[in-house]
């Protein structure tokens, strides 16, 4: 194990770093910096494991293990061979290396990766293109930064959703948009175009304190220094009970079926409710006003523009007529469509990259 705190870089979608920082602080991580694309934490290996297990907004968690100048490949090779690979990697678990180069004398990423692979093999580990354990090397301005990817498969894959509708919102983004919309553990949540139920389920999980990584596995479980007992001690099983406060509707029967299946798999069937209904039939759930959060179809992904303006108009009208006192939050890529709702939006949130589409969160209080 290393002495002193590790530099842990938690990756998120650009635009959502501020909300991730808030989440990390709420969960008592030691946040030391916010950078484009993520936040840096200081901590030990148990913090790395907990970040993977608990941070809903994290796409992946990288552990920066080395940083050195590398002006040419031979230097990269030599410095890489000095790293204590056996401290982190196991000889029986294959590894792969991904490298990127920017504004550096070493400009050939594949050649850079090969040098690091050579060093890893020299330390007694094997390589495989399909390996789950990945070493990431970034060479920027002649500075090489070597990180261990502690997550493996992207953390938006919670391991719970077998069913996804077309154009699903990534869980990581949905959770941070919910945070941006002011989700707290007592509020009611409703998504009237819920698709496979991502917002509703993320809201319910967060409210009950369920750990997003509770059923999936992580790359760090195959690291040399992994301590399963210590990791298991970080797991929590909070009780999920009480009134139904998390609601979704959608005009598509398949979407409702998927949402219900996903809710059952997540252990949330008793506190969630899904109903097949077009937007015109959406009514506010009983109980105190809460948050409506939704991402209606937007151009480029599904649907056509003219029809979409009508749909957004109908959404806005239903909100104004039946959701007095609710906070309305909507994610879309298109300011024109947001305007078509006729809602009096606050200034929209930062632009967020969602698989190439630029989306943002629009909010208003009715
Ligand atoms: C972009 S998807 C939402 C994805 C969802 N957030 C998820 O993560 O799966 C938009 C959803 O709006 C629904 N929809 C489109 N027009 C609708 C309407 N008029 N009334 C209700 N739902 C509608 C679609 O069936 C689709 O599931």
Coordinates of C-alpha atoms and ligand atoms in Angstrom, one line a residue:
X1 CA 0.0 0.0 0.0
X2 CA 1.1 3.6 -0.6
X3 CA 2.0 5.8 2.2
X4 CA 0.2 9.2 2.3
X5 CA -3.1 9.9 0.6
X6 CA -3.8 8.8 -2.9
X7 CA -4.8 11.2 -5.6
X8 CA -8.2 9.9 -6.6
X9 CA -9.7 11.4 -9.7
X10 CA -13.5 11.0 -10.1
X11 CA -14.7 11.4 -13.6
X12 CA -18.0 12.8 -14.5
X13 CA -19.7 14.3 -17.6
X14 CA -18.2 17.8 -18.3
X15 CA -20.6 20.4 -17.0
X16 CA -21.6 18.4 -13.9
X17 CA -18.3 18.7 -12.0
X18 CA -19.9 21.2 -9.5
X19 CA -22.7 18.8 -8.6
X20 CA -20.4 15.9 -8.3
X21 CA -18.2 18.0 -6.0
X22 CA -21.3 18.7 -3.8
X23 CA -22.2 15.0 -3.8
X24 CA -18.7 14.0 -2.8
X25 CA -18.6 16.5 0.0
X26 CA -22.0 15.4 1.2
X27 CA -20.7 11.8 1.4
X28 CA -17.7 13.1 3.5
X29 CA -15.0 12.6 0.9
X30 CA -12.0 14.9 1.1
X31 CA -12.4 16.9 -2.1
X32 CA -9.2 18.7 -3.0
X33 CA -9.8 20.1 -6.5
X34 CA -12.4 20.5 -9.2
X35 CA -11.2 20.2 -12.7
X36 CA -12.8 19.9 -16.2
X37 CA -14.3 16.4 -16.3
X38 CA -14.2 15.6 -12.6
X39 CA -13.0 16.2 -9.1
X40 CA -9.9 15.1 -7.2
X41 CA -10.2 13.5 -3.8
X42 CA -7.5 12.7 -1.3
X43 CA -7.8 9.4 0.6
X44 CA -6.8 5.8 0.9
X45 CA -7.8 2.6 -0.9
X46 CA -11.0 2.3 1.2
X47 CA -12.0 5.7 -0.1
X48 CA -11.4 4.4 -3.7
X49 CA -13.7 1.5 -3.0
X50 CA -16.3 3.7 -1.3
X51 CA -16.2 6.2 -4.2
X52 CA -17.1 3.5 -6.6
X53 CA -19.8 2.0 -4.4
X54 CA -21.5 5.3 -3.3
X55 CA -21.0 8.2 -5.7
X56 CA -24.1 8.3 -7.9
X57 CA -22.6 10.9 -10.2
X58 CA -19.3 9.3 -10.9
X59 CA -18.6 7.8 -14.3
X60 CA -15.3 6.2 -13.1
X61 CA -12.8 6.5 -10.4
X62 CA -9.1 6.7 -11.4
X63 CA -6.2 6.4 -9.0
X64 CA -3.2 8.4 -10.1
X65 CA -0.2 6.4 -9.1
X66 CA 2.6 8.2 -11.0
X67 CA 3.4 11.4 -12.8
X68 CA 6.7 12.1 -14.5
X69 CA 8.3 13.9 -17.4
X70 CA 8.7 11.8 -20.5
X71 CA 10.3 13.5 -23.5
X72 CA 10.8 10.4 -25.5
X73 CA 9.7 6.8 -25.6
X74 CA 12.9 5.4 -24.0
X75 CA 12.4 7.7 -21.1
X76 CA 8.8 6.6 -20.7
X77 CA 10.0 3.0 -20.9
X78 CA 12.7 3.5 -18.2
X79 CA 10.4 5.4 -15.8
X80 CA 7.6 2.9 -16.3
X81 CA 9.9 0.0 -15.3
X82 CA 10.6 1.7 -12.0
X83 CA 7.0 1.7 -10.9
X84 CA 6.0 -0.8 -8.2
X85 CA 3.4 -2.6 -10.4
X86 CA 3.3 -5.6 -8.1
X87 CA 1.9 -3.3 -5.4
X88 CA -1.3 -2.8 -7.4
X89 CA -1.5 -5.6 -10.0
X90 CA -1.7 -9.4 -9.7
X91 CA 0.3 -11.8 -11.9
X92 CA -2.8 -13.9 -12.4
X93 CA -5.1 -11.1 -13.6
X94 CA -4.5 -9.7 -17.1
X95 CA -4.1 -6.0 -17.7
X96 CA -4.4 -3.6 -20.6
X97 CA -3.0 -0.2 -21.2
X98 CA -4.8 2.8 -22.8
X99 CA -2.7 5.8 -23.7
X100 CA -3.4 9.3 -25.0
X101 CA -0.9 12.0 -26.1
X102 CA -1.5 15.7 -26.3
X103 CA 0.9 18.6 -27.0
X104 CA 3.9 16.3 -26.3
X105 CA 7.0 15.1 -28.0
X106 CA 5.7 11.6 -27.6
X107 CA 2.8 11.8 -30.0
X108 CA 2.2 8.1 -30.9
X109 CA -0.3 6.8 -28.3
X110 CA 0.0 3.2 -29.4
X111 CA 3.8 3.2 -29.1
X112 CA 3.5 4.8 -25.6
X113 CA 1.0 2.1 -24.5
X114 CA 3.4 -0.6 -25.8
X115 CA 6.3 0.8 -23.6
X116 CA 4.1 0.7 -20.5
X117 CA 2.9 -2.7 -21.4
X118 CA 6.5 -3.9 -21.7
X119 CA 7.2 -2.5 -18.2
X120 CA 4.1 -4.3 -16.8
X121 CA 5.1 -7.6 -18.4
X122 CA 8.6 -7.1 -17.1
X123 CA 7.1 -7.0 -13.6
X124 CA 5.5 -10.4 -14.2
X125 CA 1.9 -9.5 -15.2
X126 CA 0.2 -10.6 -18.4
X127 CA -1.6 -8.5 -20.9
X128 CA -4.9 -9.0 -22.7
X129 CA -7.0 -6.7 -24.9
X130 CA -10.1 -7.8 -23.1
X131 CA -8.7 -7.3 -19.6
X132 CA -11.1 -5.6 -17.1
X133 CA -8.1 -4.1 -15.3
X134 CA -7.0 -1.0 -17.2
X135 CA -4.0 1.3 -16.8
X136 CA -4.6 4.7 -18.2
X137 CA -1.6 6.8 -19.3
X138 CA -2.1 10.4 -20.3
X139 CA 0.8 12.3 -21.8
X140 CA 0.2 16.0 -21.9
X141 CA 2.8 18.7 -22.3
X142 CA 5.5 16.0 -22.0
X143 CA 4.1 15.0 -18.6
X144 CA 3.1 11.4 -18.2
X145 CA 0.3 10.6 -15.7
X146 CA -0.3 7.0 -15.0
X147 CA -3.6 6.0 -13.4
X148 CA -5.3 2.7 -12.4
X149 CA -8.9 2.6 -13.5
X150 CA -10.5 1.2 -10.3
X151 CA -14.0 1.0 -11.8
X152 CA -13.9 -1.2 -14.9
X153 CA -17.2 -1.0 -16.7
X154 CA -18.6 2.6 -16.6
X155 CA -20.3 3.3 -13.3
X156 CA -23.6 4.4 -14.9
X157 CA -24.1 0.7 -15.3
X158 CA -25.4 0.0 -11.9
X159 CA -25.9 -3.7 -12.8
X160 CA -29.6 -3.5 -12.1
X161 CA -31.3 -2.4 -15.4
X162 CA -31.9 -5.3 -17.7
X163 CA -34.4 -3.2 -19.6
X164 CA -33.8 0.1 -21.3
X165 CA -36.1 2.1 -23.5
X166 CA -34.8 4.1 -26.5
X167 CA -32.8 7.2 -25.6
X168 CA -32.3 6.4 -21.9
X169 CA -30.8 9.0 -19.6
X170 CA -27.5 7.7 -18.1
X171 CA -28.0 7.0 -14.4
X172 CA -25.0 9.1 -13.4
X173 CA -26.3 12.2 -15.2
X174 CA -29.9 11.6 -14.0
X175 CA -28.7 11.5 -10.4
X176 CA -26.7 14.8 -10.7
X177 CA -29.6 16.5 -12.5
X178 CA -31.9 15.4 -9.6
X179 CA -29.4 16.9 -7.2
X180 CA -29.3 20.1 -9.3
X181 CA -33.1 20.1 -9.1
X182 CA -32.9 20.1 -5.3
X183 CA -33.8 16.5 -4.5
X184 CA -33.8 15.8 -0.8
X185 CA -34.7 12.6 0.9
X186 CA -38.3 13.5 1.8
X187 CA -39.6 15.0 -1.5
X188 CA -42.1 13.4 -3.9
X189 CA -40.8 12.9 -7.5
X190 CA -42.7 12.5 -10.7
X191 CA -41.5 11.9 -14.3
X192 CA -44.4 12.1 -16.8
X193 CA -42.3 10.8 -19.7
X194 CA -40.3 8.3 -17.7
X195 CA -39.1 5.8 -20.3
X196 CA -37.3 3.0 -18.5
X197 CA -37.7 5.0 -15.2
X198 CA -34.2 6.3 -14.7
X199 CA -35.1 9.6 -12.9
X200 CA -37.7 7.9 -10.7
X201 CA -35.5 5.0 -9.7
X202 CA -32.4 7.2 -9.1
X203 CA -34.5 9.5 -7.0
X204 CA -35.8 6.7 -4.9
X205 CA -32.4 5.0 -4.5
X206 CA -30.9 8.3 -3.4
X207 CA -33.7 9.1 -1.0
X208 CA -33.4 5.7 0.8
X209 CA -29.6 5.8 0.8
X210 CA -29.2 2.7 -1.4
X211 CA -25.6 2.4 -2.7
X212 CA -25.6 2.6 -6.5
X213 CA -22.9 0.0 -6.9
X214 CA -24.4 -2.5 -4.5
X215 CA -24.9 -5.3 -7.0
X216 CA -22.1 -4.8 -9.5
X217 CA -18.5 -5.6 -9.5
X218 CA -15.5 -3.3 -9.9
X219 CA -12.0 -3.6 -11.4
X220 CA -10.4 -2.9 -8.0
X221 CA -11.7 -6.2 -6.7
X222 CA -8.9 -7.7 -8.9
X223 CA -6.1 -5.5 -7.7
X224 CA -3.3 -6.9 -5.6
X225 CA -4.2 -4.8 -2.5
X226 CA -7.9 -5.5 -2.4
X227 CA -9.3 -6.4 1.0
X228 CA -12.7 -8.0 0.6
X229 CA -13.6 -7.9 4.2
X230 CA -12.8 -4.2 4.5
X231 CA -14.8 -3.6 1.3
X232 CA -17.8 -5.5 2.6
X233 CA -17.7 -3.4 5.8
X234 CA -18.5 -0.4 3.6
X235 CA -21.8 -1.9 2.3
X236 CA -25.1 -0.8 3.8
X237 CA -28.6 -2.3 3.4
X238 CA -31.0 0.4 4.3
X239 CA -34.7 -0.4 4.7
X240 CA -36.9 0.6 1.8
X241 CA -40.4 1.3 3.1
X242 CA -43.1 3.9 3.5
X243 CA -45.6 5.6 1.2
X244 CA -45.2 5.6 -2.6
X245 CA -43.4 8.9 -3.3
X246 CA -41.7 8.1 -6.7
X247 CA -44.0 8.2 -9.7
X248 CA -43.6 7.8 -13.4
X249 CA -45.9 7.7 -16.4
X250 CA -45.3 7.3 -20.1
X251 CA -47.6 6.9 -23.1
X252 CA -45.7 3.7 -24.1
X253 CA -46.8 0.4 -22.5
X254 CA -43.4 -1.1 -23.0
X255 CA -41.7 1.8 -21.1
X256 CA -44.0 1.2 -18.1
X257 CA -43.3 -2.5 -18.2
X258 CA -39.6 -1.8 -18.2
X259 CA -39.8 0.7 -15.4
X260 CA -41.7 -1.7 -13.2
X261 CA -39.3 -4.5 -14.0
X262 CA -36.3 -2.2 -13.2
X263 CA -38.0 -1.0 -10.0
X264 CA -38.5 -4.6 -8.8
X265 CA -34.9 -5.5 -9.6
X266 CA -33.7 -2.6 -7.6
X267 CA -35.9 -3.5 -4.6
X268 CA -38.1 -0.4 -5.1
X269 CA -41.4 -1.9 -6.2
X270 CA -43.2 -0.9 -3.0
X271 CA -42.2 2.8 -3.1
X272 CA -42.6 3.5 -6.8
X273 CA -45.6 3.6 -9.1
X274 CA -45.7 3.6 -12.9
X275 CA -48.8 4.3 -15.1
X276 CA -49.4 4.3 -18.8
X277 CA -50.6 7.7 -19.7
X278 CA -50.0 10.3 -22.4
X279 CA -48.8 13.7 -21.1
X280 CA -52.2 15.2 -21.4
X281 CA -53.5 12.8 -18.7
X282 CA -50.7 13.4 -16.3
X283 CA -52.0 14.6 -12.9
X284 CA -50.1 15.5 -9.8
X285 CA -49.8 12.7 -7.3
X286 CA -51.5 13.0 -3.9
X287 CA -49.5 14.6 -1.1
X288 CA -47.3 17.7 -0.9
X289 CA -45.9 19.2 -4.0
X290 CA -42.4 17.9 -5.0
X291 CA -40.3 17.7 -8.1
X292 CA -41.3 16.9 -11.6
X293 CA -38.2 15.9 -13.6
X294 CA -38.2 14.6 -17.1
X295 CA -36.4 14.4 -20.3
X296 CA -38.9 14.5 -23.2
X297 CA -37.8 13.3 -26.6
X298 CA -35.6 15.8 -28.4
X299 CA -34.5 16.1 -32.0
X300 CA -31.6 14.2 -33.2
X301 CA -32.3 11.2 -31.0
X302 CA -36.0 10.4 -31.4
X303 CA -39.0 12.3 -32.7
X304 CA -39.5 15.1 -35.2
X305 CA -39.3 18.8 -34.5
X306 CA -42.8 20.0 -35.3
X307 CA -44.5 17.3 -33.3
X308 CA -42.0 18.0 -30.5
X309 CA -43.0 21.6 -30.2
X310 CA -46.5 20.4 -29.7
X311 CA -45.4 17.9 -27.1
X312 CA -43.4 20.4 -25.1
X313 CA -46.3 22.9 -25.3
X314 CA -48.6 20.2 -23.9
X315 CA -46.1 19.4 -21.1
X316 CA -45.9 23.1 -20.1
X317 CA -49.7 23.5 -20.1
X318 CA -50.2 20.4 -17.9
X319 CA -47.6 21.6 -15.5
X320 CA -49.1 25.1 -15.2
X321 CA -52.6 23.8 -14.8
X322 CA -52.1 20.8 -12.4
X323 CA -48.7 21.2 -10.7
X324 CA -49.0 24.3 -8.6
X325 CA -46.3 24.5 -6.0
X326 CA -44.1 21.9 -7.7
X327 CA -40.6 22.4 -8.9
X328 CA -40.4 21.6 -12.6
X329 CA -37.0 20.4 -14.0
X330 CA -36.6 19.3 -17.6
X331 CA -33.5 18.1 -19.5
X332 CA -33.4 18.9 -23.2
X333 CA -30.8 19.7 -25.9
X334 CA -32.9 22.4 -27.5
X335 CA -33.6 25.9 -26.1
X336 CA -36.4 26.4 -28.7
X337 CA -38.2 23.3 -27.3
X338 CA -37.7 24.5 -23.7
X339 CA -39.3 27.8 -24.8
X340 CA -42.3 26.0 -26.4
X341 CA -43.4 24.8 -22.9
X342 CA -44.4 28.4 -22.1
X343 CA -42.8 27.9 -18.7
X344 CA -41.0 30.8 -17.0
X345 CA -37.6 29.0 -16.7
X346 CA -34.7 30.2 -14.6
X347 CA -31.4 30.6 -16.4
X348 CA -30.6 27.0 -17.7
X349 CA -27.8 24.9 -16.1
X350 CA -24.4 24.2 -17.6
X351 CA -24.2 22.4 -21.0
X352 CA -23.6 18.7 -20.4
X353 CA -22.3 16.2 -22.9
X354 CA -24.6 13.2 -23.1
X355 CA -23.0 10.8 -25.6
X356 CA -22.3 13.6 -28.0
X357 CA -25.6 15.5 -27.5
X358 CA -25.4 18.8 -25.6
X359 CA -28.1 18.9 -23.0
X360 CA -28.9 21.1 -20.0
X361 CA -31.2 21.3 -17.1
X362 CA -34.1 23.8 -17.2
X363 CA -35.9 24.6 -13.9
X364 CA -38.8 26.7 -12.6
X365 CA -40.9 26.8 -9.5
X366 CA -44.6 26.9 -10.0
Ligands
LIG1 C1 -36.0 10.5 -24.0 S1 -37.2 9.4 -23.5 C2 -37.1 9.4 -21.8 C3 -36.0 8.4 -21.3 C4 -36.0 8.2 -19.8 N1 -35.6 9.4 -19.1 C5 -35.1 7.0 -19.5 O1 -34.1 7.2 -18.9 O2 -35.4 5.9 -20.0 C6 -38.7 10.2 -23.8 C7 -40.0 9.4 -23.4 O3 -41.1 10.2 -23.6 C8 -42.2 9.4 -23.9 N2 -43.2 10.2 -24.6 C9 -43.1 10.7 -25.8 N3 -44.3 11.4 -26.1 C10 -45.1 11.3 -25.0 C11 -46.4 11.7 -24.7 N4 -47.1 12.4 -25.5 N5 -46.9 11.4 -23.5 C12 -46.2 10.7 -22.6 N6 -44.9 10.2 -22.9 C13 -44.4 10.5 -24.1 C14 -41.5 8.3 -24.8 O4 -42.4 7.1 -24.8 C15 -40.2 8.1 -24.1 O5 -40.2 7.0 -23.2

